[in-house]
Each structure stands twice: as structure tokens, then as C-alpha cells.
């Protein structure tokens, strides 16, 4: 029998490489992450509990630098791994059935630094997970992992084919869908209700697409000063998550 619910999109078949202590150590500690290869200095290798059966190549610092983008701070370790397995939105909703943790939906947020920073904030404020449309979001990568500072391994990331249908599924599950935009007089504090919250954020500059806005229950803004037009989307996500936590008495 076919599974019900909004199916995940297919993960990228490309194996990401992670570098730096936080990203690499978190991946090594994640039982759901399959590690394929490790490059490290002898000094770093002495600090690791190396997984059985995984090839380890000991290398000099300069050699490791050739495995990562220019100027990337590898800190003596680079790992190659499989992408994490797809997560169904229905499974994420089921995980949050008995609590009020918020879900973040990102509409065409494509910058890997921003997505990584949002994952880090999601971990900090105990969000249930994030949801992105796969065609308009970055794949797992070293840049995302480093910006997430380990949160890529701990915060569920659902990739969907159609964000509007995902919003319908969340609405059916009882989530109050709040779209963040500057084009409204309603503040986020005024928009938050007693229900579990799904926060929707659009790309910096363009904001949410019209069809995404149409599938929100309410549109709200962050009460920022007139001296700036808008906030970086990762900063906006952190502030919005804090507002939700405060409203919930967290």
C-alpha cells in the first residue's frame, strides 16, 4: 500500500564532505550518518575514536586544504559521508504530536550559510525541524554543516517537492502557519496563538512567494526599526524562534 502524506524529495546522490571539529565530530557521533572516508592529521587522529571499516588517510595540513574550498578552516580533519536518509513530513509531525515545538519552513532560501545558521538556531531553541523545497534549497554540504556547528546531525531536515502542499499537511495536523513578511501591520507577538506554530520564512530580498503566503493562516512582521529595511533570514529565524519560545513560556 502506498504511504500517505507529502513524500520527501530525493536527496542528492553526491556525497558531502565535512570539515572542522564541530561538523566532523557531530557526523562521526551520529549513528544515522554513514561515514565513507576520513582524512586527518596524526594529531587529530589521536583524538578520535575511529569507526570500524572506514578508510583513514593521514595527511599534512596543506594536503587537507586541497580537499576543501579555499580558506575553509578544516582544523585537521575532513570526512566524506552519505547524505542522511529522507525524512517524511508525516514522520516529523508524528514526532511532535505530544509537544509544542515549532517547525520552520524556508521558501527558496538557497544560501548554504543561511540554512546552516537556521539549523543552528533551530537546535538552540529546540525546534522540531525545518522543511525546504528541494529545488530551491542547498544540498547537504560542508558549508551547511560548518555554519550549523553540528546541528545538521541533530535537527531533522525534511525536503519536499511542493511547499504549499506541505503547508496544507501541517494545517491539517493543527499547526498555526505564520508567514513572516514586512508587508503587514500585525506583529509576530500578535500573530502567535495557542496552537503549535509553523514559521514560514522567504528568501532575503524576494520574501515568500505569493502561493506560499496564500497557504499561511496569518502574516506577521518582526517589529524592527525603520533604520533597516529587513533582517538577514537567519537572524529573522533566530528572533522568531525566540519569540515563540517566550510566548510558550520557554
Coordinates of C-alpha atoms in Angstrom, one line a residue:
X1 CA 0.0 0.0 0.0
X2 CA 1.3 3.5 -0.9
X3 CA 2.3 5.6 2.0
X4 CA 0.1 8.6 2.8
X5 CA 1.3 12.1 3.3
X6 CA 3.6 14.5 1.5
X7 CA 6.5 12.5 0.2
X8 CA 10.1 13.7 0.6
X9 CA 12.1 14.7 -2.5
X10 CA 15.1 12.6 -3.5
X11 CA 18.3 13.5 -1.7
X12 CA 21.3 14.4 -3.8
X13 CA 23.3 11.3 -4.7
X14 CA 26.5 13.3 -4.2
X15 CA 28.5 12.5 -1.0
X16 CA 29.1 15.7 1.0
X17 CA 32.5 16.4 2.6
X18 CA 32.5 17.9 6.1
X19 CA 35.4 19.7 7.7
X20 CA 36.2 21.3 11.0
X21 CA 35.8 19.9 14.5
X22 CA 32.2 20.7 15.2
X23 CA 30.8 19.4 11.9
X24 CA 33.1 16.4 11.6
X25 CA 32.7 15.2 15.2
X26 CA 28.9 15.6 15.1
X27 CA 28.8 13.5 11.9
X28 CA 31.0 10.8 13.5
X29 CA 28.8 10.7 16.6
X30 CA 25.6 10.4 14.6
X31 CA 24.6 6.7 14.3
X32 CA 22.3 7.7 11.3
X33 CA 25.3 9.0 9.3
X34 CA 27.3 6.6 7.2
X35 CA 30.9 7.7 7.0
X36 CA 32.8 6.7 3.9
X37 CA 36.3 8.1 4.3
X38 CA 38.3 10.2 6.8
X39 CA 41.3 12.4 6.1
X40 CA 43.1 13.8 9.2
X41 CA 46.4 14.8 10.6
X42 CA 48.1 12.3 13.0
X43 CA 47.5 14.7 15.9
X44 CA 43.7 14.8 15.1
X45 CA 43.6 11.1 14.6
X46 CA 44.9 10.5 18.1
X47 CA 41.8 12.3 19.5
X48 CA 39.3 10.3 17.5
X49 CA 37.5 7.0 18.1
X50 CA 37.7 5.9 14.5
X51 CA 34.7 3.9 13.2
X52 CA 35.5 0.3 12.2
X53 CA 35.9 -0.4 8.5
X54 CA 36.2 3.3 7.4
X55 CA 39.3 4.1 5.4
X56 CA 41.5 6.7 7.2
X57 CA 44.2 8.7 5.3
X58 CA 46.7 10.6 7.4
X59 CA 47.8 13.8 5.7
X60 CA 49.6 17.0 6.3
X61 CA 47.6 20.3 6.9
X62 CA 48.5 21.5 3.4
X63 CA 47.2 18.3 1.8
X64 CA 43.9 18.6 3.7
X65 CA 43.5 22.1 2.5
X66 CA 43.3 20.8 -1.1
X67 CA 40.2 18.7 -0.2
X68 CA 38.1 21.7 0.9
X69 CA 37.1 25.1 -0.5
X70 CA 39.8 27.8 -0.4
X71 CA 40.4 29.2 3.0
X72 CA 38.0 26.7 4.6
X73 CA 39.2 26.0 8.2
X74 CA 39.5 22.2 8.2
X75 CA 41.1 22.1 11.7
X76 CA 42.9 18.9 10.7
X77 CA 40.0 16.7 9.7
X78 CA 37.9 16.1 6.6
X79 CA 35.3 13.4 6.2
X80 CA 33.2 12.1 3.3
X81 CA 29.8 10.7 4.1
X82 CA 26.5 9.7 2.6
X83 CA 23.6 12.2 2.8
X84 CA 21.2 11.4 5.6
X85 CA 18.1 9.3 4.7
X86 CA 15.0 11.2 3.5
X87 CA 12.5 12.2 6.2
X88 CA 8.8 12.2 5.6
X89 CA 6.9 15.3 6.7
X90 CA 4.3 12.9 8.3
X91 CA 7.0 11.4 10.4
X92 CA 8.2 14.8 11.6
X93 CA 4.6 15.7 12.5
X94 CA 4.3 12.5 14.4
X95 CA 7.5 13.2 16.4
X96 CA 5.9 16.5 17.6
X97 CA 2.4 15.1 18.3
X98 CA 2.7 15.4 22.1
X99 CA 4.6 18.7 22.3
X100 CA 4.5 22.3 21.0
X101 CA 7.9 22.6 19.3
X102 CA 7.8 24.9 16.3
X103 CA 8.6 23.9 12.7
X104 CA 10.4 26.2 10.3
X105 CA 9.6 26.3 6.6
X106 CA 12.1 28.0 4.3
X107 CA 10.7 29.3 0.9
X108 CA 13.6 29.5 -1.6
X109 CA 16.3 30.1 1.0
X110 CA 19.3 28.9 -1.1
X111 CA 22.3 30.3 0.7
X112 CA 24.0 27.4 2.5
X113 CA 25.4 29.7 5.2
X114 CA 21.9 30.9 6.0
X115 CA 20.4 27.4 6.0
X116 CA 23.2 26.2 8.3
X117 CA 22.8 29.2 10.6
X118 CA 19.0 28.5 10.7
X119 CA 19.7 24.8 11.6
X120 CA 21.9 26.1 14.5
X121 CA 19.1 28.4 15.8
X122 CA 16.6 25.6 15.4
X123 CA 18.8 23.4 17.6
X124 CA 19.3 26.2 20.1
X125 CA 15.5 26.9 20.5
X126 CA 14.6 23.2 20.3
X127 CA 12.6 23.4 17.1
X128 CA 11.0 20.2 15.8
X129 CA 12.7 20.5 12.4
X130 CA 13.0 22.5 9.2
X131 CA 11.2 22.0 5.9
X132 CA 12.5 23.1 2.5
X133 CA 11.5 22.7 -1.1
X134 CA 14.3 20.7 -2.6
X135 CA 14.7 22.6 -5.9
X136 CA 15.2 25.8 -4.1
X137 CA 17.4 24.8 -1.2
X138 CA 21.1 23.8 -0.9
X139 CA 22.1 20.1 -0.5
X140 CA 23.9 18.8 2.5
X141 CA 27.4 20.3 2.2
X142 CA 30.5 21.2 4.2
X143 CA 29.4 24.8 4.2
X144 CA 25.9 24.0 5.6
X145 CA 27.5 21.7 8.2
X146 CA 30.1 24.2 9.4
X147 CA 27.5 27.0 9.6
X148 CA 25.2 24.7 11.5
X149 CA 28.0 23.9 14.0
X150 CA 26.8 20.3 14.5
X151 CA 23.1 20.9 14.2
X152 CA 22.9 19.3 10.7
X153 CA 23.2 16.0 12.6
X154 CA 20.6 16.7 15.2
X155 CA 17.8 18.8 13.6
X156 CA 15.5 16.9 11.2
X157 CA 15.5 18.4 7.7
X158 CA 12.6 17.5 5.6
X159 CA 12.9 18.1 1.8
X160 CA 9.6 18.3 -0.1
X161 CA 8.6 18.6 -3.7
X162 CA 5.9 21.2 -3.1
X163 CA 6.0 23.6 -0.2
X164 CA 2.3 24.7 -0.5
X165 CA 1.2 21.1 -0.1
X166 CA 3.4 20.7 2.9
X167 CA 1.7 23.7 4.4
X168 CA -1.7 22.1 3.8
X169 CA -0.5 19.0 5.6
X170 CA 0.8 21.0 8.5
X171 CA -2.5 22.9 8.7
X172 CA -4.4 19.6 8.7
X173 CA -2.2 18.5 11.6
X174 CA -3.2 21.5 13.6
X175 CA -0.3 23.8 13.1
X176 CA -0.9 27.6 13.1
X177 CA 1.0 28.7 10.0
X178 CA 2.6 32.1 10.4
X179 CA 4.3 33.7 7.4
X180 CA 7.0 36.3 8.2
X181 CA 6.9 39.4 5.9
X182 CA 7.4 43.1 6.2
X183 CA 4.1 43.8 4.3
X184 CA 1.7 43.7 7.2
X185 CA 0.9 45.7 10.4
X186 CA 0.5 42.5 12.5
X187 CA 3.5 41.8 14.7
X188 CA 4.7 38.3 15.4
X189 CA 3.7 38.6 19.1
X190 CA 0.1 39.5 18.0
X191 CA 0.0 36.6 15.5
X192 CA 1.0 33.8 17.8
X193 CA -1.9 31.8 19.1
X194 CA -2.4 28.8 21.4
X195 CA -1.7 26.2 18.7
X196 CA 1.6 24.7 17.6
X197 CA 3.4 27.1 15.2
X198 CA 4.8 26.6 11.8
X199 CA 7.0 29.6 10.9
X200 CA 7.4 30.4 7.2
X201 CA 10.3 32.5 6.0
X202 CA 11.1 33.6 2.5
X203 CA 14.4 34.3 0.8
X204 CA 16.1 37.6 1.6
X205 CA 15.0 40.2 -0.9
X206 CA 12.2 38.4 -2.6
X207 CA 10.5 37.1 0.5
X208 CA 7.8 34.4 0.4
X209 CA 6.2 33.6 -2.9
X210 CA 2.5 34.5 -3.3
X211 CA 1.3 30.9 -3.3
X212 CA 3.2 30.3 -0.1
X213 CA 1.7 33.3 1.6
X214 CA -1.7 32.1 0.5
X215 CA -1.3 28.9 2.4
X216 CA -0.4 30.7 5.7
X217 CA -3.1 31.3 8.4
X218 CA -1.7 34.8 9.1
X219 CA 1.2 37.1 8.0
X220 CA 3.3 38.8 10.7
X221 CA 6.3 41.0 10.9
X222 CA 9.2 41.4 13.3
X223 CA 9.0 44.9 15.0
X224 CA 12.3 46.2 13.7
X225 CA 13.4 49.8 13.5
X226 CA 12.8 51.9 10.3
X227 CA 16.6 52.4 10.1
X228 CA 16.9 49.0 8.4
X229 CA 14.6 47.6 5.7
X230 CA 14.9 43.9 6.7
X231 CA 17.0 41.4 8.5
X232 CA 19.1 38.6 7.2
X233 CA 16.8 35.5 7.0
X234 CA 18.9 33.5 9.5
X235 CA 18.7 36.4 12.0
X236 CA 15.0 36.7 11.5
X237 CA 14.6 33.0 12.1
X238 CA 16.5 33.2 15.4
X239 CA 14.4 36.1 16.6
X240 CA 11.2 34.4 15.6
X241 CA 12.1 31.2 17.4
X242 CA 13.0 33.2 20.5
X243 CA 9.6 34.9 20.3
X244 CA 7.8 31.6 20.0
X245 CA 9.8 30.2 23.0
X246 CA 8.9 33.2 25.1
X247 CA 5.2 33.1 24.1
X248 CA 5.2 29.4 25.2
X249 CA 6.9 30.2 28.5
X250 CA 10.1 28.6 27.5

